N, CA, C and O atoms as a DFTB+ gen file, in Angstrom:
540 C
 N C O
     1  1       0.941      -1.115       0.148
     2  2      -0.204      -0.064       0.013
     3  2       1.101       1.291      -0.095
     4  3       2.194       1.407       0.460
     5  1       0.514       1.976      -0.870
     6  2       1.479       3.429      -1.116
     7  2       0.838       4.692      -0.380
     8  3      -0.184       5.254      -0.773
     9  1       1.507       5.023       0.632
    10  2       0.804       6.204       1.452
    11  2       1.321       7.579       0.795
    12  3       2.427       7.611       0.255
    13  1       0.612       8.549       0.844
    14  2       0.965      10.105       0.578
    15  2       0.590      10.668       1.681
    16  3      -0.512      10.477       2.197
    17  1       1.968      11.816       2.382
    18  2       1.593      12.584       3.172
    19  2       0.592      13.649       2.881
    20  3       0.445      14.220       1.801
    21  1      -0.055      13.838       3.948
    22  2      -1.292      14.882       3.941
    23  2      -0.809      16.128       4.991
    24  3      -0.790      16.042       6.218
    25  1      -0.467      17.175       4.269
    26  2      -0.302      18.494       5.238
    27  2      -1.258      18.764       5.889
    28  3      -2.293      18.167       5.594
    29  1      -1.299      19.820       7.090
    30  2      -2.356      20.343       7.648
    31  2      -3.424      21.034       6.892
    32  3      -4.645      20.885       6.960
    33  1      -2.665      21.868       6.113
    34  2      -3.494      22.779       5.010
    35  2      -4.775      21.781       4.210
    36  3      -5.970      22.039       4.067
    37  1      -4.089      20.739       3.839
    38  2      -5.395      20.017       3.200
    39  2      -6.563      19.807       3.893
    40  3      -7.620      19.971       3.284
    41  1      -6.579      19.457       5.119
    42  2      -7.565      19.140       6.090
    43  2      -8.168      20.573       6.340
    44  3      -9.390      20.705       6.392
    45  1      -7.364      21.594       6.487
    46  2      -7.950      22.747       6.859
    47  2      -8.973      23.400       5.790
    48  3      -9.993      24.025       6.080
    49  1      -8.444      23.100       4.379
    50  2      -9.387      23.504       3.176
    51  2     -10.346      22.820       3.143
    52  3     -11.289      23.312       2.523
    53  1     -10.545      21.569       3.696
    54  2     -11.679      20.700       3.701
    55  2     -12.655      21.056       4.736
    56  3     -13.838      21.197       4.424
    57  1     -12.246      21.216       5.971
    58  2     -12.865      21.534       7.308
    59  2     -13.606      22.696       7.136
    60  3     -14.807      22.684       7.408
    61  1     -12.944      23.913       6.636
    62  2     -13.378      25.168       6.678
    63  2     -14.157      25.639       5.509
    64  3     -15.143      26.378       5.506
    65  1     -13.515      25.058       4.477
    66  2     -14.228      25.433       3.148
    67  2     -14.117      27.180       2.898
    68  3     -15.008      27.913       2.471
    69  1     -12.716      27.558       3.315
    70  2     -12.516      28.971       3.009
    71  2     -12.168      29.300       1.788
    72  3     -12.150      30.474       1.421
    73  1     -11.815      28.183       0.930
    74  2     -11.470      28.671      -0.172
    75  2     -12.097      27.553      -0.991
    76  3     -11.696      26.400      -0.833
    77  1     -13.160      27.870      -1.948
    78  2     -14.100      26.970      -2.440
    79  2     -13.570      26.112      -3.500
    80  3     -14.040      24.986      -3.665
    81  1     -12.619      26.567      -4.233
    82  2     -11.768      25.653      -5.343
    83  2     -11.052      24.842      -4.552
    84  3     -11.293      23.648      -4.730
    85  1     -10.125      25.138      -3.608
    86  2      -9.565      23.970      -2.799
    87  2     -10.503      23.209      -2.031
    88  3     -10.295      21.998      -2.099
    89  1     -11.311      23.496      -1.441
    90  2     -12.341      22.770      -0.805
    91  2     -12.913      21.673      -1.571
    92  3     -13.046      20.531      -1.129
    93  1     -13.270      22.088      -2.815
    94  2     -13.742      20.939      -3.645
    95  2     -12.721      19.909      -4.093
    96  3     -13.019      18.716      -4.042
    97  1     -11.621      20.276      -4.496
    98  2     -10.571      19.506      -4.765
    99  2      -9.965      18.609      -3.544
   100  3      -9.441      17.523      -3.788
   101  1     -10.063      19.114      -2.238
   102  2      -9.753      18.449      -1.145
   103  2     -10.920      17.259      -0.691
   104  3     -10.656      16.176      -0.168
   105  1     -12.117      17.720      -1.002
   106  2     -13.479      16.855      -0.820
   107  2     -13.265      15.561      -1.809
   108  3     -13.372      14.392      -1.437
   109  1     -12.941      15.991      -3.140
   110  2     -12.894      15.087      -4.192
   111  2     -11.720      13.897      -3.675
   112  3     -11.811      12.688      -3.885
   113  1     -10.693      14.545      -3.005
   114  2      -9.253      13.587      -2.610
   115  2      -9.710      12.823      -1.395
   116  3      -9.378      11.638      -1.382
   117  1     -10.344      13.230      -0.465
   118  2     -11.011      12.761       0.777
   119  2     -12.241      11.640       0.440
   120  3     -12.422      10.721       1.238
   121  1     -12.987      11.746      -0.644
   122  2     -13.841      10.934      -0.958
   123  2     -12.979       9.680      -1.445
   124  3     -13.261       8.552      -1.039
   125  1     -12.044       9.880      -2.223
   126  2     -11.099       8.673      -2.842
   127  2     -10.605       8.167      -1.586
   128  3     -10.648       6.943      -1.463
   129  1     -10.142       8.847      -0.617
   130  2      -9.619       8.298       0.746
   131  2     -10.729       7.628       1.308
   132  3     -10.364       6.613       1.900
   133  1     -11.861       7.805       1.340
   134  2     -13.045       7.243       2.106
   135  2     -13.336       5.931       1.453
   136  3     -13.768       4.983       2.109
   137  1     -13.143       5.873       0.385
   138  2     -13.288       4.587      -0.937
   139  2     -12.216       3.731      -0.664
   140  3     -12.397       2.533      -0.886
   141  1     -10.942       4.171      -0.149
   142  2     -10.053       3.065       0.092
   143  2      -9.228       3.259      -1.298
   144  3      -8.313       2.466      -1.525
   145  1      -9.534       4.335      -2.279
   146  2      -8.367       4.500      -3.479
   147  2      -7.367       4.833      -3.364
   148  3      -6.451       4.505      -4.118
   149  1      -7.239       5.726      -2.195
   150  2      -6.114       6.568      -1.867
   151  2      -5.482       6.371      -0.471
   152  3      -6.377       6.082       0.322
   153  1      -4.442       6.412       0.037
   154  2      -4.132       6.349       1.623
   155  2      -3.117       7.431       1.803
   156  3      -2.196       7.702       1.033
   157  1      -3.433       8.030       2.977
   158  2      -2.805       9.207       3.317
   159  2      -2.101       8.613       4.794
   160  3      -2.515       7.634       5.415
   161  1      -1.158       9.311       5.098
   162  2      -0.447       9.318       6.187
   163  2      -0.097      10.800       6.691
   164  3       0.346      11.693       5.968
   165  1      -0.397      10.908       8.164
   166  2      -0.172      12.198       8.863
   167  2       0.728      12.102      10.032
   168  3       0.918      10.989      10.523
   169  1       1.200      12.956      10.441
   170  2       2.035      12.797      11.648
   171  2       1.169      13.303      12.861
   172  3       0.011      13.672      12.666
   173  1       1.769      13.318      14.183
   174  2       0.992      13.621      15.389
   175  2       1.051      15.288      15.149
   176  3       0.051      15.923      15.484
   177  1       1.979      15.873      14.688
   178  2       2.016      17.275      14.510
   179  2       0.918      17.674      13.811
   180  3       0.166      18.482      14.356
   181  1       0.636      17.225      12.576
   182  2      -0.554      17.546      11.888
   183  2      -1.784      17.842      12.682
   184  3      -2.350      18.935      12.702
   185  1      -2.171      16.710      13.373
   186  2      -3.155      16.567      14.187
   187  2      -3.280      17.813      15.336
   188  3      -4.311      18.434      15.591
   189  1      -2.058      17.990      15.907
   190  2      -1.902      18.968      16.769
   191  2      -1.868      20.514      16.031
   192  3      -2.391      21.476      16.594
   193  1      -1.341      20.609      15.001
   194  2      -1.472      21.928      14.553
   195  2      -3.046      22.313      13.956
   196  3      -3.512      23.453      13.978
   197  1      -3.690      21.208      13.467
   198  2      -5.185      21.285      13.321
   199  2      -5.951      21.537      14.213
   200  3      -6.901      22.291      14.007
   201  1      -5.711      20.923      15.523
   202  2      -6.603      21.553      16.613
   203  2      -6.174      22.932      17.082
   204  3      -6.971      23.649      17.687
   205  1      -4.915      23.326      16.812
   206  2      -4.581      24.718      17.389
   207  2      -5.218      25.783      16.381
   208  3      -5.774      26.837      16.690
   209  1      -4.993      25.224      15.012
   210  2      -5.670      26.265      13.836
   211  2      -7.147      26.599      14.097
   212  3      -7.605      27.736      14.206
   213  1      -7.907      25.302      14.190
   214  2      -9.305      25.422      14.157
   215  2      -9.879      26.140      15.395
   216  3     -10.983      26.683      15.362
   217  1      -9.021      26.124      16.582
   218  2      -9.499      26.702      17.420
   219  2      -9.147      28.306      17.760
   220  3      -9.871      29.137      18.307
   221  1      -7.939      28.433      17.305
   222  2      -7.258      29.798      17.681
   223  2      -7.539      30.645      16.185
   224  3      -7.635      31.866      16.309
   225  1      -7.652      30.181      15.041
   226  2      -7.737      31.149      14.115
   227  2      -9.062      31.110      13.506
   228  3      -9.579      32.157      13.117
   229  1      -9.717      29.858      13.379
   230  2     -10.880      29.712      12.920
   231  2     -12.100      30.029      14.011
   232  3     -13.241      30.356      13.685
   233  1     -11.641      29.871      15.306
   234  2     -12.709      30.016      16.339
   235  2     -13.628      29.060      16.330
   236  3     -14.787      29.356      16.617
   237  1     -13.277      27.737      15.999
   238  2     -14.445      26.658      16.143
   239  2     -14.722      26.224      17.472
   240  3     -13.663      26.046      18.073
   241  1     -15.533      26.029      18.035
   242  2     -15.890      25.357      19.467
   243  2     -15.052      24.082      19.568
   244  3     -14.871      23.324      18.615
   245  1     -14.536      23.896      20.839
   246  2     -13.877      22.711      20.971
   247  2     -14.688      21.610      20.583
   248  3     -14.158      20.985      19.664
   249  1     -15.727      21.168      20.931
   250  2     -16.342      20.175      20.622
   251  2     -16.711      19.717      19.266
   252  3     -16.939      18.537      19.001
   253  1     -16.769      20.832      18.289
   254  2     -16.961      20.610      16.810
   255  2     -15.450      20.216      16.374
   256  3     -15.301      19.329      15.533
   257  1     -14.366      20.850      16.922
   258  2     -12.876      20.481      16.427
   259  2     -12.905      18.995      16.811
   260  3     -12.747      18.183      15.899
   261  1     -13.099      18.534      18.119
   262  2     -13.031      16.990      18.394
   263  2     -13.877      16.110      17.350
   264  3     -13.493      15.092      16.775
   265  1     -14.976      16.677      17.258
   266  2     -15.741      15.858      16.265
   267  2     -15.410      15.796      14.914
   268  3     -15.505      14.666      14.435
   269  1     -15.077      16.614      14.217
   270  2     -14.351      16.609      12.892
   271  2     -13.379      16.026      12.988
   272  3     -13.380      15.174      12.100
   273  1     -12.378      15.964      13.649
   274  2     -10.893      15.270      13.571
   275  2     -11.365      13.821      13.745
   276  3     -10.971      13.037      12.882
   277  1     -12.210      13.301      14.800
   278  2     -12.474      11.917      15.276
   279  2     -12.908      11.515      13.876
   280  3     -12.378      10.545      13.333
   281  1     -13.862      12.231      13.269
   282  2     -14.471      11.484      11.916
   283  2     -13.495      11.318      11.062
   284  3     -13.317      10.233      10.507
   285  1     -12.719      12.397      10.841
   286  2     -11.522      12.002       9.755
   287  2     -10.707      11.098      10.145
   288  3     -10.246      10.375       9.263
   289  1     -10.332      10.887      11.401
   290  2      -9.254       9.898      11.806
   291  2      -9.893       8.589      11.772
   292  3      -9.157       7.605      11.691
   293  1     -11.247       8.423      11.827
   294  2     -11.933       7.049      11.654
   295  2     -11.820       6.707      10.356
   296  3     -12.062       5.507      10.228
   297  1     -11.530       7.292       9.232
   298  2     -11.261       6.448       8.077
   299  2     -10.195       5.822       8.014
   300  3      -9.153       6.357       8.392
   301  1     -10.214       4.672       7.569
   302  2      -9.180       3.245       7.732
   303  2      -7.820       3.792       6.798
   304  3      -6.629       3.652       7.078
   305  1      -8.455       4.487       5.547
   306  2      -7.308       4.814       4.863
   307  2      -6.469       6.096       5.209
   308  3      -5.444       6.289       4.556
   309  1      -6.810       6.936       6.132
   310  2      -5.839       7.954       6.875
   311  2      -5.122       7.092       7.922
   312  3      -5.823       6.418       8.677
   313  1      -3.857       7.055       8.028
   314  2      -2.877       6.449       8.842
   315  2      -2.044       7.732       9.582
   316  3      -1.494       8.709       9.073
   317  1      -2.169       7.364      10.832
   318  2      -1.304       8.265      12.079
   319  2      -0.817       7.263      12.884
   320  3      -1.490       6.420      13.476
   321  1       0.701       7.421      12.885
   322  2       1.132       6.417      13.655
   323  2       0.624       6.479      15.242
   324  3       0.364       7.567      15.755
   325  1       0.503       5.230      15.978
   326  2      -0.388       5.045      17.149
   327  2      -1.635       6.017      17.129
   328  3      -1.781       6.937      17.935
   329  1      -2.506       5.709      16.124
   330  2      -3.637       6.412      15.954
   331  2      -4.518       6.255      16.982
   332  3      -5.387       7.108      17.161
   333  1      -4.404       5.037      17.878
   334  2      -5.191       4.992      19.119
   335  2      -4.930       6.029      20.138
   336  3      -5.879       6.538      20.735
   337  1      -3.556       6.422      20.412
   338  2      -3.130       7.206      21.355
   339  2      -3.766       8.747      20.819
   340  3      -4.167       9.592      21.620
   341  1      -3.778       8.942      19.294
   342  2      -3.986      10.259      18.964
   343  2      -5.544      10.312      19.137
   344  3      -5.979      11.396      19.524
   345  1      -6.377       9.392      18.930
   346  2      -7.699       9.331      19.179
   347  2      -8.223       9.379      20.587
   348  3      -9.254       9.957      20.932
   349  1      -7.405       8.714      21.356
   350  2      -7.867       8.923      23.088
   351  2      -7.265      10.438      23.394
   352  3      -7.894      11.133      24.192
   353  1      -6.329      10.851      22.918
   354  2      -5.898      12.279      23.176
   355  2      -7.152      13.165      22.878
   356  3      -7.628      13.866      23.771
   357  1      -7.681      13.131      21.631
   358  2      -8.781      14.002      21.407
   359  2      -9.980      13.721      22.219
   360  3     -10.631      14.713      22.550
   361  1     -10.316      12.798      22.529
   362  2     -11.407      12.133      23.315
   363  2     -11.072      13.060      24.953
   364  3     -11.893      13.801      25.493
   365  1     -10.090      12.845      25.322
   366  2      -9.426      13.499      26.570
   367  2      -9.433      14.962      26.490
   368  3      -9.982      15.505      27.449
   369  1      -8.941      15.764      25.549
   370  2      -8.880      16.813      25.361
   371  2     -10.412      17.466      25.289
   372  3     -10.803      18.486      25.855
   373  1     -10.995      16.765      24.611
   374  2     -12.673      17.242      24.418
   375  2     -13.569      17.203      25.761
   376  3     -14.617      17.833      25.910
   377  1     -12.883      16.226      26.846
   378  2     -13.792      16.097      27.848
   379  2     -13.267      16.700      29.069
   380  3     -13.896      16.735      30.127
   381  1     -12.016      17.206      28.880
   382  2     -11.282      18.140      30.196
   383  2     -10.951      19.506      29.552
   384  3     -10.831      19.846      28.374
   385  1     -10.844      20.179      30.728
   386  2     -10.254      21.476      30.363
   387  2      -8.771      21.661      30.274
   388  3      -8.138      22.445      30.982
   389  1      -8.297      20.936      29.417
   390  2      -6.845      20.959      29.002
   391  2      -6.515      21.233      27.701
   392  3      -7.341      20.990      26.821
   393  1      -5.206      21.803      27.372
   394  2      -5.076      21.803      25.844
   395  2      -4.552      20.427      25.192
   396  3      -4.029      19.597      25.935
   397  1      -4.683      20.179      23.838
   398  2      -4.531      19.033      23.387
   399  2      -3.221      18.521      23.408
   400  3      -3.103      17.296      23.381
   401  1      -2.074      19.327      23.456
   402  2      -0.757      18.582      23.558
   403  2      -0.704      18.369      25.035
   404  3       0.155      17.518      25.266
   405  1      -1.238      18.769      26.057
   406  2      -1.165      18.493      27.442
   407  2      -1.924      17.009      27.521
   408  3      -1.365      16.130      28.176
   409  1      -3.155      16.730      26.880
   410  2      -3.934      15.641      26.719
   411  2      -3.097      14.328      25.984
   412  3      -3.167      13.139      26.295
   413  1      -2.309      14.947      24.933
   414  2      -1.645      13.865      24.329
   415  2      -0.344      13.378      24.927
   416  3       0.122      12.268      24.671
   417  1       0.270      14.331      25.801
   418  2       1.491      13.989      26.661
   419  2       0.608      13.044      27.788
   420  3       1.046      11.907      27.959
   421  1      -0.243      13.324      28.332
   422  2      -0.971      12.337      29.337
   423  2      -1.334      11.173      29.162
   424  3      -1.352      10.322      30.052
   425  1      -1.682      10.989      27.943
   426  2      -1.935       9.688      27.047
   427  2      -0.642       9.144      26.849
   428  3      -0.492       7.942      27.069
   429  1       0.184       9.736      26.521
   430  2       1.522       8.972      25.960
   431  2       2.139       8.578      27.403
   432  3       2.918       7.629      27.493
   433  1       1.858       9.142      28.230
   434  2       2.461       8.697      29.634
   435  2       1.587       7.304      30.223
   436  3       2.041       6.321      30.808
   437  1       0.502       7.543      29.926
   438  2      -0.405       6.397      30.638
   439  2      -0.110       5.091      29.698
   440  3      -0.191       3.977      30.216
   441  1       0.187       5.208      28.502
   442  2       0.356       4.038      27.498
   443  2       1.628       3.432      28.124
   444  3       1.803       2.215      28.195
   445  1       2.489       4.333      28.566
   446  2       3.667       3.768      29.127
   447  2       4.148       3.682      30.605
   448  3       5.290       3.862      31.027
   449  1       2.897       3.330      31.370
   450  2       2.749       3.159      32.636
   451  2       3.396       4.450      33.582
   452  3       3.855       4.248      34.706
   453  1       3.363       5.492      33.085
   454  2       4.160       6.625      33.950
   455  2       3.060       7.352      34.427
   456  3       2.198       7.655      33.603
   457  1       2.926       7.679      35.558
   458  2       1.603       8.270      36.282
   459  2       2.306       9.858      37.061
   460  3       1.588      10.650      37.673
   461  1       3.570      10.021      36.890
   462  2       3.974      11.379      37.237
   463  2       4.571      12.217      36.497
   464  3       5.247      11.689      35.614
   465  1       4.577      13.417      36.526
   466  2       4.833      14.428      35.583
   467  2       5.554      15.609      36.498
   468  3       5.018      15.976      37.544
   469  1       6.738      16.150      36.061
   470  2       7.150      17.312      36.413
   471  2       6.828      18.434      35.651
   472  3       7.421      18.629      34.590
   473  1       5.800      19.345      36.129
   474  2       5.298      20.352      35.545
   475  2       4.594      21.573      36.484
   476  3       3.882      21.437      37.479
   477  1       5.003      22.707      35.873
   478  2       4.337      23.877      36.534
   479  2       2.953      24.077      36.078
   480  3       2.332      25.031      36.547
   481  1       2.370      23.270      35.192
   482  2       1.214      23.529      34.497
   483  2       0.093      22.895      35.216
   484  3      -0.087      21.682      35.101
   485  1      -0.775      23.725      36.046
   486  2      -1.732      23.070      36.758
   487  2      -2.804      22.275      35.983
   488  3      -3.590      21.529      36.567
   489  1      -2.808      22.442      34.781
   490  2      -4.049      21.845      33.806
   491  2      -3.880      20.110      34.016
   492  3      -4.814      19.334      33.811
   493  1      -2.662      19.730      34.413
   494  2      -2.437      18.368      34.555
   495  2      -3.273      17.714      35.852
   496  3      -3.642      16.540      35.869
   497  1      -3.493      18.605      36.861
   498  2      -4.195      18.221      37.879
   499  2      -5.636      17.877      37.613
   500  3      -6.290      17.224      38.426
   501  1      -6.156      18.336      36.420
   502  2      -7.492      17.868      35.838
   503  2      -7.593      16.632      35.371
   504  3      -8.726      16.176      35.216
   505  1      -6.493      15.864      35.060
   506  2      -6.525      14.550      34.378
   507  2      -6.188      13.644      35.712
   508  3      -5.205      13.869      36.417
   509  1      -7.128      12.599      35.961
   510  2      -7.136      11.795      37.257
   511  2      -5.783      10.883      37.119
   512  3      -5.026      10.641      38.059
   513  1      -5.652      10.515      36.051
   514  2      -4.486       9.361      36.058
   515  2      -3.179      10.016      35.998
   516  3      -2.188       9.316      35.788
   517  1      -3.063      11.299      36.161
   518  2      -1.591      12.147      36.164
   519  2      -1.479      12.598      37.573
   520  3      -2.427      13.106      38.173
   521  1      -0.356      12.414      38.069
   522  2       0.223      13.152      39.540
   523  2       1.104      14.063      38.860
   524  3       2.023      13.679      38.137
   525  1       0.834      15.251      39.083
   526  2       1.750      16.280      39.005
   527  2       2.620      16.960      39.876
   528  3       2.108      17.656      40.753
   529  1       3.971      16.877      39.783
   530  2       5.021      17.186      40.476
   531  2       5.591      18.568      40.289
   532  3       5.776      19.009      39.154
   533  1       5.840      19.182      41.244
   534  2       6.790      20.615      40.854
   535  2       8.255      20.120      41.289
   536  3       8.393      19.523      42.357
   537  1       9.068      20.312      40.658
   538  2      10.687      20.047      40.918
   539  2      11.021      21.138      42.089
   540  3      12.162      21.228      42.542
């Protein structure tokens, strides 16, 4: 199976439809992906950039961002290394008042059996399976 890397802006054009021509082309590509005719790969950083841009620049509500990204990532022909952790991070991000990167780091820790984190970021206190320590 041959993968092609998909950059953040591909998904932004599709999710926001802020450029009609690019939206249509991205919609066609993602239809082929949904049918399994094309296969895309994205990095964890693409997902993080999508979250940040959709929230900060496009001002979409957090719940809408999470829903849109979970829908995209549910496509079998979109590969993300450790997709389960990314999906779990989005769910945690959507359910807690923490930013996406903190949610991802908490999931990263949990999947490795790590419970303690050195941090001054009190947002970690909102995640029940993380114990925050200050140096």
